[in-house]
């Protein structure tokens, strides 16, 4: 079986198309790489890039993309409403075919070491590539964002796994999170409000970590394997619940959607649509489509195109912009 891995780096530039294109071009310069998706977000000032290939090619493409991002992005001038700490903020390797998560973790650690050794980019290793148990959690690695890095560099416990001094080069690049993980769904649920506190309250209701209670103890949220925050997106004029579903077996996308709908309704709010960031496995949309067909008491043994169309309709995937399922399913684009 041919070995295939996916890489989904998030770069801290979502507004300057020339920078985004240069990074994508550096990635595509590696023979054997298939660039699947480039998804910039203006308000987040962040671009999610998705590409696949054989392990050695993917690692080389990730390195070249990182080198170009380091050259063109200065974190000292970066502003956006998404948590971030580096120009190459997160860089996960994902097993697709013929490769284990453990093998991806070994590759991720070697890539992080090379990024620091050759480019001087400080790196944390997270999720399956973490050197320490607490660093499996991306949020803990990135805690405090870019602004917290000067203090973290002086703390032996919180320093990046690969780093030197907080010098001008580190200040420019910030710190990257390089890791290995299974498939993740990045999704934003649109609300009929501009209230960030309202969106944040819904996010706390549903995310696995929940919220702190009056006594300081944590009250867990509803959804397993989900992280979420609330934010306002100026380009859309709405607040959203922004979510990462890290365990799509425990929490399918349509379950997350229905849960956010109920949590929002309990607070007098309404989910008006859904924005998927990047790509998703085909099964995610098929399962969602069958769910909504079932809710309408309609047959589910219908053509796939009808099932996918029901997923789009049921979750309002086309509310903010046209949504073509064929352009958002990793299997279709990668032809795997």
Tab-separated table of C-alpha atoms in Angstrom:
chain	number	residue	atom	x	y	z
A	1	UNK	CA	0.000	0.000	0.000
A	2	UNK	CA	1.221	3.460	-0.884
A	3	UNK	CA	1.999	5.587	2.170
A	4	UNK	CA	0.031	8.852	2.258
A	5	UNK	CA	-0.069	11.557	4.919
A	6	UNK	CA	-1.899	14.858	5.077
A	7	UNK	CA	-0.468	18.131	6.355
A	8	UNK	CA	-2.708	21.016	7.447
A	9	UNK	CA	-0.493	23.977	8.416
A	10	UNK	CA	-2.153	27.164	9.661
A	11	UNK	CA	-0.224	30.279	8.655
A	12	UNK	CA	-0.714	33.634	10.385
A	13	UNK	CA	-1.649	35.552	7.237
A	14	UNK	CA	-5.153	35.684	5.833
A	15	UNK	CA	-5.305	39.063	4.109
A	16	UNK	CA	-2.309	39.497	1.791
A	17	UNK	CA	-2.927	37.218	-1.184
A	18	UNK	CA	0.627	37.616	-2.473
A	19	UNK	CA	2.022	36.169	0.766
A	20	UNK	CA	-0.524	33.341	0.789
A	21	UNK	CA	0.246	32.475	-2.843
A	22	UNK	CA	4.003	32.514	-2.198
A	23	UNK	CA	3.639	30.061	0.693
A	24	UNK	CA	1.355	27.806	-1.349
A	25	UNK	CA	3.845	27.968	-4.212
A	26	UNK	CA	6.704	26.901	-1.958
A	27	UNK	CA	4.669	23.910	-0.801
A	28	UNK	CA	3.697	22.981	-4.364
A	29	UNK	CA	7.323	23.152	-5.517
A	30	UNK	CA	7.929	19.664	-4.105
A	31	UNK	CA	7.334	16.966	-6.718
A	32	UNK	CA	4.696	14.471	-5.612
A	33	UNK	CA	2.747	16.938	-3.483
A	34	UNK	CA	-0.935	17.500	-4.156
A	35	UNK	CA	-2.180	20.859	-2.877
A	36	UNK	CA	-5.826	20.281	-2.013
A	37	UNK	CA	-7.103	23.484	-0.437
A	38	UNK	CA	-6.047	27.011	0.539
A	39	UNK	CA	-8.607	28.602	2.868
A	40	UNK	CA	-7.812	32.161	4.050
A	41	UNK	CA	-9.790	33.956	6.753
A	42	UNK	CA	-9.614	37.736	6.830
A	43	UNK	CA	-10.900	38.330	10.363
A	44	UNK	CA	-8.749	35.562	11.826
A	45	UNK	CA	-5.854	36.759	9.620
A	46	UNK	CA	-5.014	33.113	9.131
A	47	UNK	CA	-4.862	30.649	6.245
A	48	UNK	CA	-5.393	26.903	6.469
A	49	UNK	CA	-3.538	24.962	3.766
A	50	UNK	CA	-4.172	21.272	3.080
A	51	UNK	CA	-1.876	19.020	1.055
A	52	UNK	CA	-1.113	15.312	0.780
A	53	UNK	CA	1.641	13.060	-0.491
A	54	UNK	CA	4.155	10.457	0.553
A	55	UNK	CA	5.740	11.102	3.964
A	56	UNK	CA	9.151	12.376	2.830
A	57	UNK	CA	7.587	14.696	0.244
A	58	UNK	CA	5.057	16.090	2.714
A	59	UNK	CA	7.729	16.815	5.314
A	60	UNK	CA	9.879	18.602	2.720
A	61	UNK	CA	6.900	20.633	1.482
A	62	UNK	CA	6.024	21.592	5.061
A	63	UNK	CA	9.596	22.752	5.608
A	64	UNK	CA	9.635	24.839	2.420
A	65	UNK	CA	6.288	26.407	3.284
A	66	UNK	CA	7.585	27.214	6.759
A	67	UNK	CA	10.731	28.815	5.359
A	68	UNK	CA	8.678	31.024	3.047
A	69	UNK	CA	6.290	31.983	5.863
A	70	UNK	CA	9.218	32.905	8.099
A	71	UNK	CA	10.557	35.106	5.317
A	72	UNK	CA	7.287	36.942	4.643
A	73	UNK	CA	5.376	37.082	7.964
A	74	UNK	CA	6.434	39.280	10.885
A	75	UNK	CA	4.533	38.318	14.036
A	76	UNK	CA	5.410	41.625	15.672
A	77	UNK	CA	2.838	43.201	13.348
A	78	UNK	CA	0.246	40.427	13.328
A	79	UNK	CA	-3.297	40.989	14.551
A	80	UNK	CA	-6.287	38.661	14.231
A	81	UNK	CA	-9.033	37.198	16.388
A	82	UNK	CA	-7.805	33.583	16.300
A	83	UNK	CA	-5.442	32.342	19.054
A	84	UNK	CA	-1.894	32.226	17.634
A	85	UNK	CA	1.738	32.250	18.678
A	86	UNK	CA	3.692	31.908	15.449
A	87	UNK	CA	3.906	32.662	11.740
A	88	UNK	CA	3.559	28.927	11.163
A	89	UNK	CA	1.135	28.608	14.034
A	90	UNK	CA	0.245	24.927	13.878
A	91	UNK	CA	1.663	22.247	11.608
A	92	UNK	CA	0.053	18.824	12.069
A	93	UNK	CA	0.849	15.630	10.169
A	94	UNK	CA	-2.139	13.305	9.742
A	95	UNK	CA	-1.978	9.622	8.742
A	96	UNK	CA	-4.156	8.856	5.709
A	97	UNK	CA	-3.071	5.509	4.242
A	98	UNK	CA	-0.354	2.978	5.056
A	99	UNK	CA	1.078	5.106	7.877
A	100	UNK	CA	0.499	5.034	11.628
A	101	UNK	CA	0.004	7.979	13.946
A	102	UNK	CA	3.211	6.972	15.729
A	103	UNK	CA	5.161	7.196	12.462
A	104	UNK	CA	3.737	10.666	11.869
A	105	UNK	CA	4.824	11.657	15.382
A	106	UNK	CA	8.424	10.650	14.627
A	107	UNK	CA	8.333	12.690	11.413
A	108	UNK	CA	6.835	15.697	13.229
A	109	UNK	CA	9.540	15.711	15.882
A	110	UNK	CA	12.259	15.549	13.237
A	111	UNK	CA	10.586	18.367	11.287
A	112	UNK	CA	10.358	20.575	14.393
A	113	UNK	CA	14.036	19.991	15.140
A	114	UNK	CA	14.969	20.874	11.542
A	115	UNK	CA	12.811	24.007	11.551
A	116	UNK	CA	14.698	25.245	14.599
A	117	UNK	CA	18.149	24.068	13.478
A	118	UNK	CA	18.004	25.424	9.923
A	119	UNK	CA	15.514	28.290	10.190
A	120	UNK	CA	15.741	29.277	13.853
A	121	UNK	CA	11.984	28.837	14.348
A	122	UNK	CA	11.162	27.893	17.984
A	123	UNK	CA	8.893	24.838	18.083
A	124	UNK	CA	6.621	23.029	20.506
A	125	UNK	CA	5.786	19.398	19.713
A	126	UNK	CA	2.121	18.645	20.457
A	127	UNK	CA	-0.528	15.889	20.427
A	128	UNK	CA	1.002	12.511	19.448
A	129	UNK	CA	4.427	14.127	18.920
A	130	UNK	CA	4.551	15.672	22.410
A	131	UNK	CA	7.660	14.999	24.474
A	132	UNK	CA	5.673	15.622	27.679
A	133	UNK	CA	2.119	14.501	28.496
A	134	UNK	CA	0.851	18.019	29.184
A	135	UNK	CA	1.939	19.144	25.718
A	136	UNK	CA	-0.467	16.798	24.012
A	137	UNK	CA	-2.955	19.662	24.408
A	138	UNK	CA	-2.380	22.306	21.729
A	139	UNK	CA	-4.083	24.963	23.849
A	140	UNK	CA	-1.536	24.511	26.643
A	141	UNK	CA	1.387	24.836	24.235
A	142	UNK	CA	-0.098	28.015	22.758
A	143	UNK	CA	-1.373	29.455	26.058
A	144	UNK	CA	-1.042	33.233	26.193
A	145	UNK	CA	-0.403	33.479	22.467
A	146	UNK	CA	2.465	35.336	20.869
A	147	UNK	CA	2.402	38.013	23.560
A	148	UNK	CA	3.280	35.485	26.295
A	149	UNK	CA	6.384	34.131	24.545
A	150	UNK	CA	9.000	36.489	26.083
A	151	UNK	CA	8.053	35.257	29.560
A	152	UNK	CA	7.732	31.614	28.481
A	153	UNK	CA	11.221	31.636	26.959
A	154	UNK	CA	12.677	32.340	30.416
A	155	UNK	CA	10.703	29.539	32.092
A	156	UNK	CA	12.288	26.056	31.869
A	157	UNK	CA	8.853	24.457	32.226
A	158	UNK	CA	7.087	26.497	29.526
A	159	UNK	CA	9.872	27.027	26.965
A	160	UNK	CA	9.400	25.524	23.492
A	161	UNK	CA	10.941	22.091	22.974
A	162	UNK	CA	13.349	23.574	20.447
A	163	UNK	CA	14.408	27.162	21.076
A	164	UNK	CA	17.228	29.528	21.924
A	165	UNK	CA	17.009	33.133	23.073
A	166	UNK	CA	14.096	35.502	22.522
A	167	UNK	CA	16.101	37.355	19.890
A	168	UNK	CA	14.996	39.294	16.821
A	169	UNK	CA	14.607	36.167	14.702
A	170	UNK	CA	12.392	34.493	17.314
A	171	UNK	CA	10.387	37.691	17.753
A	172	UNK	CA	9.716	37.771	14.020
A	173	UNK	CA	8.665	34.125	13.663
A	174	UNK	CA	7.060	33.501	17.047
A	175	UNK	CA	6.752	29.861	18.115
A	176	UNK	CA	5.278	27.053	16.012
A	177	UNK	CA	3.323	24.028	17.201
A	178	UNK	CA	4.371	20.949	15.201
A	179	UNK	CA	2.557	17.693	15.846
A	180	UNK	CA	0.798	14.557	14.690
A	181	UNK	CA	-2.907	13.881	15.062
A	182	UNK	CA	-5.863	12.127	13.521
A	183	UNK	CA	-8.420	13.914	11.335
A	184	UNK	CA	-9.863	17.077	12.880
A	185	UNK	CA	-12.828	19.174	11.813
A	186	UNK	CA	-12.518	22.958	12.078
A	187	UNK	CA	-15.975	24.499	11.973
A	188	UNK	CA	-17.717	27.749	12.866
A	189	UNK	CA	-21.403	27.929	13.762
A	190	UNK	CA	-23.059	31.217	12.769
A	191	UNK	CA	-25.295	32.910	15.338
A	192	UNK	CA	-28.039	35.515	14.927
A	193	UNK	CA	-26.176	37.918	17.202
A	194	UNK	CA	-23.124	40.149	17.328
A	195	UNK	CA	-22.582	39.374	21.017
A	196	UNK	CA	-19.217	37.772	21.792
A	197	UNK	CA	-20.264	37.074	25.418
A	198	UNK	CA	-23.317	35.243	24.085
A	199	UNK	CA	-21.253	33.178	21.649
A	200	UNK	CA	-18.663	32.475	24.346
A	201	UNK	CA	-21.345	31.275	26.748
A	202	UNK	CA	-22.615	28.795	24.158
A	203	UNK	CA	-19.034	27.678	23.469
A	204	UNK	CA	-18.493	27.004	27.177
A	205	UNK	CA	-21.761	25.056	27.345
A	206	UNK	CA	-20.723	22.641	24.602
A	207	UNK	CA	-16.922	22.271	24.693
A	208	UNK	CA	-15.515	19.333	26.611
A	209	UNK	CA	-13.523	21.514	29.035
A	210	UNK	CA	-16.659	23.476	29.937
A	211	UNK	CA	-16.182	26.417	32.276
A	212	UNK	CA	-15.091	27.231	35.818
A	213	UNK	CA	-17.900	27.371	38.361
A	214	UNK	CA	-18.272	29.925	41.180
A	215	UNK	CA	-16.197	27.703	43.469
A	216	UNK	CA	-13.358	27.474	40.947
A	217	UNK	CA	-14.135	23.891	40.025
A	218	UNK	CA	-14.519	23.077	36.357
A	219	UNK	CA	-17.992	22.220	35.070
A	220	UNK	CA	-17.571	19.966	32.015
A	221	UNK	CA	-19.352	20.730	28.763
A	222	UNK	CA	-21.549	18.482	26.657
A	223	UNK	CA	-19.402	17.383	23.726
A	224	UNK	CA	-16.459	15.002	23.977
A	225	UNK	CA	-13.370	15.789	21.928
A	226	UNK	CA	-14.432	19.375	21.211
A	227	UNK	CA	-12.747	22.719	21.821
A	228	UNK	CA	-14.648	25.946	21.251
A	229	UNK	CA	-14.524	29.708	21.686
A	230	UNK	CA	-16.879	32.547	20.819
A	231	UNK	CA	-15.844	35.424	18.571
A	232	UNK	CA	-17.149	38.193	16.322
A	233	UNK	CA	-16.327	38.168	12.603
A	234	UNK	CA	-16.428	41.690	11.216
A	235	UNK	CA	-16.492	40.643	7.548
A	236	UNK	CA	-19.730	38.706	8.194
A	237	UNK	CA	-21.182	41.011	10.856
A	238	UNK	CA	-22.024	38.085	13.148
A	239	UNK	CA	-20.733	36.213	16.170
A	240	UNK	CA	-19.777	32.554	15.809
A	241	UNK	CA	-19.032	29.555	17.968
A	242	UNK	CA	-15.657	28.482	16.577
A	243	UNK	CA	-14.963	24.795	17.204
A	244	UNK	CA	-12.336	22.133	16.633
A	245	UNK	CA	-13.717	18.597	16.748
A	246	UNK	CA	-10.695	16.475	17.611
A	247	UNK	CA	-12.574	13.188	18.008
A	248	UNK	CA	-15.014	12.849	15.123
A	249	UNK	CA	-15.978	9.334	16.208
A	250	UNK	CA	-17.136	10.591	19.613
A	251	UNK	CA	-18.737	13.751	18.211
A	252	UNK	CA	-19.798	13.667	14.548
A	253	UNK	CA	-20.262	17.054	12.890
A	254	UNK	CA	-24.056	16.828	12.779
A	255	UNK	CA	-24.139	16.004	16.507
A	256	UNK	CA	-22.029	19.089	17.224
A	257	UNK	CA	-24.374	21.178	15.066
A	258	UNK	CA	-27.516	19.952	16.814
A	259	UNK	CA	-25.941	20.427	20.244
A	260	UNK	CA	-24.853	23.990	19.491
A	261	UNK	CA	-28.364	24.700	18.166
A	262	UNK	CA	-29.915	23.535	21.438
A	263	UNK	CA	-27.377	25.367	23.605
A	264	UNK	CA	-27.903	28.571	21.623
A	265	UNK	CA	-31.696	28.262	21.849
A	266	UNK	CA	-31.442	27.853	25.623
A	267	UNK	CA	-29.786	31.280	25.682
A	268	UNK	CA	-32.273	32.918	23.325
A	269	UNK	CA	-29.995	32.646	20.290
A	270	UNK	CA	-30.274	30.815	16.982
A	271	UNK	CA	-27.758	29.030	14.772
A	272	UNK	CA	-28.301	30.307	11.229
A	273	UNK	CA	-25.656	28.310	9.386
A	274	UNK	CA	-22.304	26.560	9.469
A	275	UNK	CA	-18.873	27.384	8.054
A	276	UNK	CA	-16.448	24.498	7.511
A	277	UNK	CA	-12.781	25.535	7.453
A	278	UNK	CA	-10.584	23.404	5.201
A	279	UNK	CA	-11.520	19.837	4.280
A	280	UNK	CA	-13.444	16.997	5.907
A	281	UNK	CA	-13.642	13.243	5.332
A	282	UNK	CA	-16.486	12.250	2.996
A	283	UNK	CA	-18.101	10.121	5.713
A	284	UNK	CA	-18.655	13.234	7.834
A	285	UNK	CA	-20.957	14.812	5.244
A	286	UNK	CA	-22.666	11.543	4.330
A	287	UNK	CA	-23.454	10.821	7.981
A	288	UNK	CA	-24.810	14.352	8.387
A	289	UNK	CA	-26.951	14.083	5.271
A	290	UNK	CA	-28.452	10.768	6.394
A	291	UNK	CA	-29.149	12.272	9.821
A	292	UNK	CA	-31.141	15.164	8.375
A	293	UNK	CA	-32.971	12.900	5.929
A	294	UNK	CA	-33.938	10.734	8.905
A	295	UNK	CA	-35.204	13.771	10.815
A	296	UNK	CA	-37.512	14.501	7.901
A	297	UNK	CA	-38.566	10.829	7.803
A	298	UNK	CA	-37.248	10.520	4.299
A	299	UNK	CA	-35.473	7.542	2.777
A	300	UNK	CA	-31.701	7.424	3.158
A	301	UNK	CA	-31.054	4.901	0.360
A	302	UNK	CA	-30.838	7.688	-2.207
A	303	UNK	CA	-27.980	8.842	-4.482
A	304	UNK	CA	-24.921	10.229	-2.696
A	305	UNK	CA	-25.431	13.614	-4.328
A	306	UNK	CA	-28.830	13.885	-2.636
A	307	UNK	CA	-27.373	12.880	0.729
A	308	UNK	CA	-24.594	15.463	0.410
A	309	UNK	CA	-27.116	18.100	-0.639
A	310	UNK	CA	-29.123	17.361	2.485
A	311	UNK	CA	-26.000	17.879	4.617
A	312	UNK	CA	-25.510	21.301	3.037
A	313	UNK	CA	-29.159	22.222	3.556
A	314	UNK	CA	-29.463	20.781	7.056
A	315	UNK	CA	-26.467	22.638	8.492
A	316	UNK	CA	-26.647	25.744	6.304
A	317	UNK	CA	-23.179	25.154	4.896
A	318	UNK	CA	-23.798	27.640	2.090
A	319	UNK	CA	-25.043	30.539	4.213
A	320	UNK	CA	-21.882	32.639	3.953
A	321	UNK	CA	-20.624	31.490	0.544
A	322	UNK	CA	-21.362	28.736	-1.983
A	323	UNK	CA	-20.442	25.268	-0.708
A	324	UNK	CA	-19.622	22.462	-3.139
A	325	UNK	CA	-19.166	19.176	-1.246
A	326	UNK	CA	-16.956	17.810	-4.031
A	327	UNK	CA	-14.441	20.586	-3.327
A	328	UNK	CA	-14.429	19.997	0.437
A	329	UNK	CA	-14.029	16.214	0.774
A	330	UNK	CA	-10.449	15.055	1.168
A	331	UNK	CA	-11.029	11.724	-0.574
A	332	UNK	CA	-12.428	13.414	-3.682
A	333	UNK	CA	-9.614	15.935	-3.993
A	334	UNK	CA	-6.832	13.509	-3.119
A	335	UNK	CA	-8.433	10.661	-5.099
A	336	UNK	CA	-7.780	8.139	-2.345
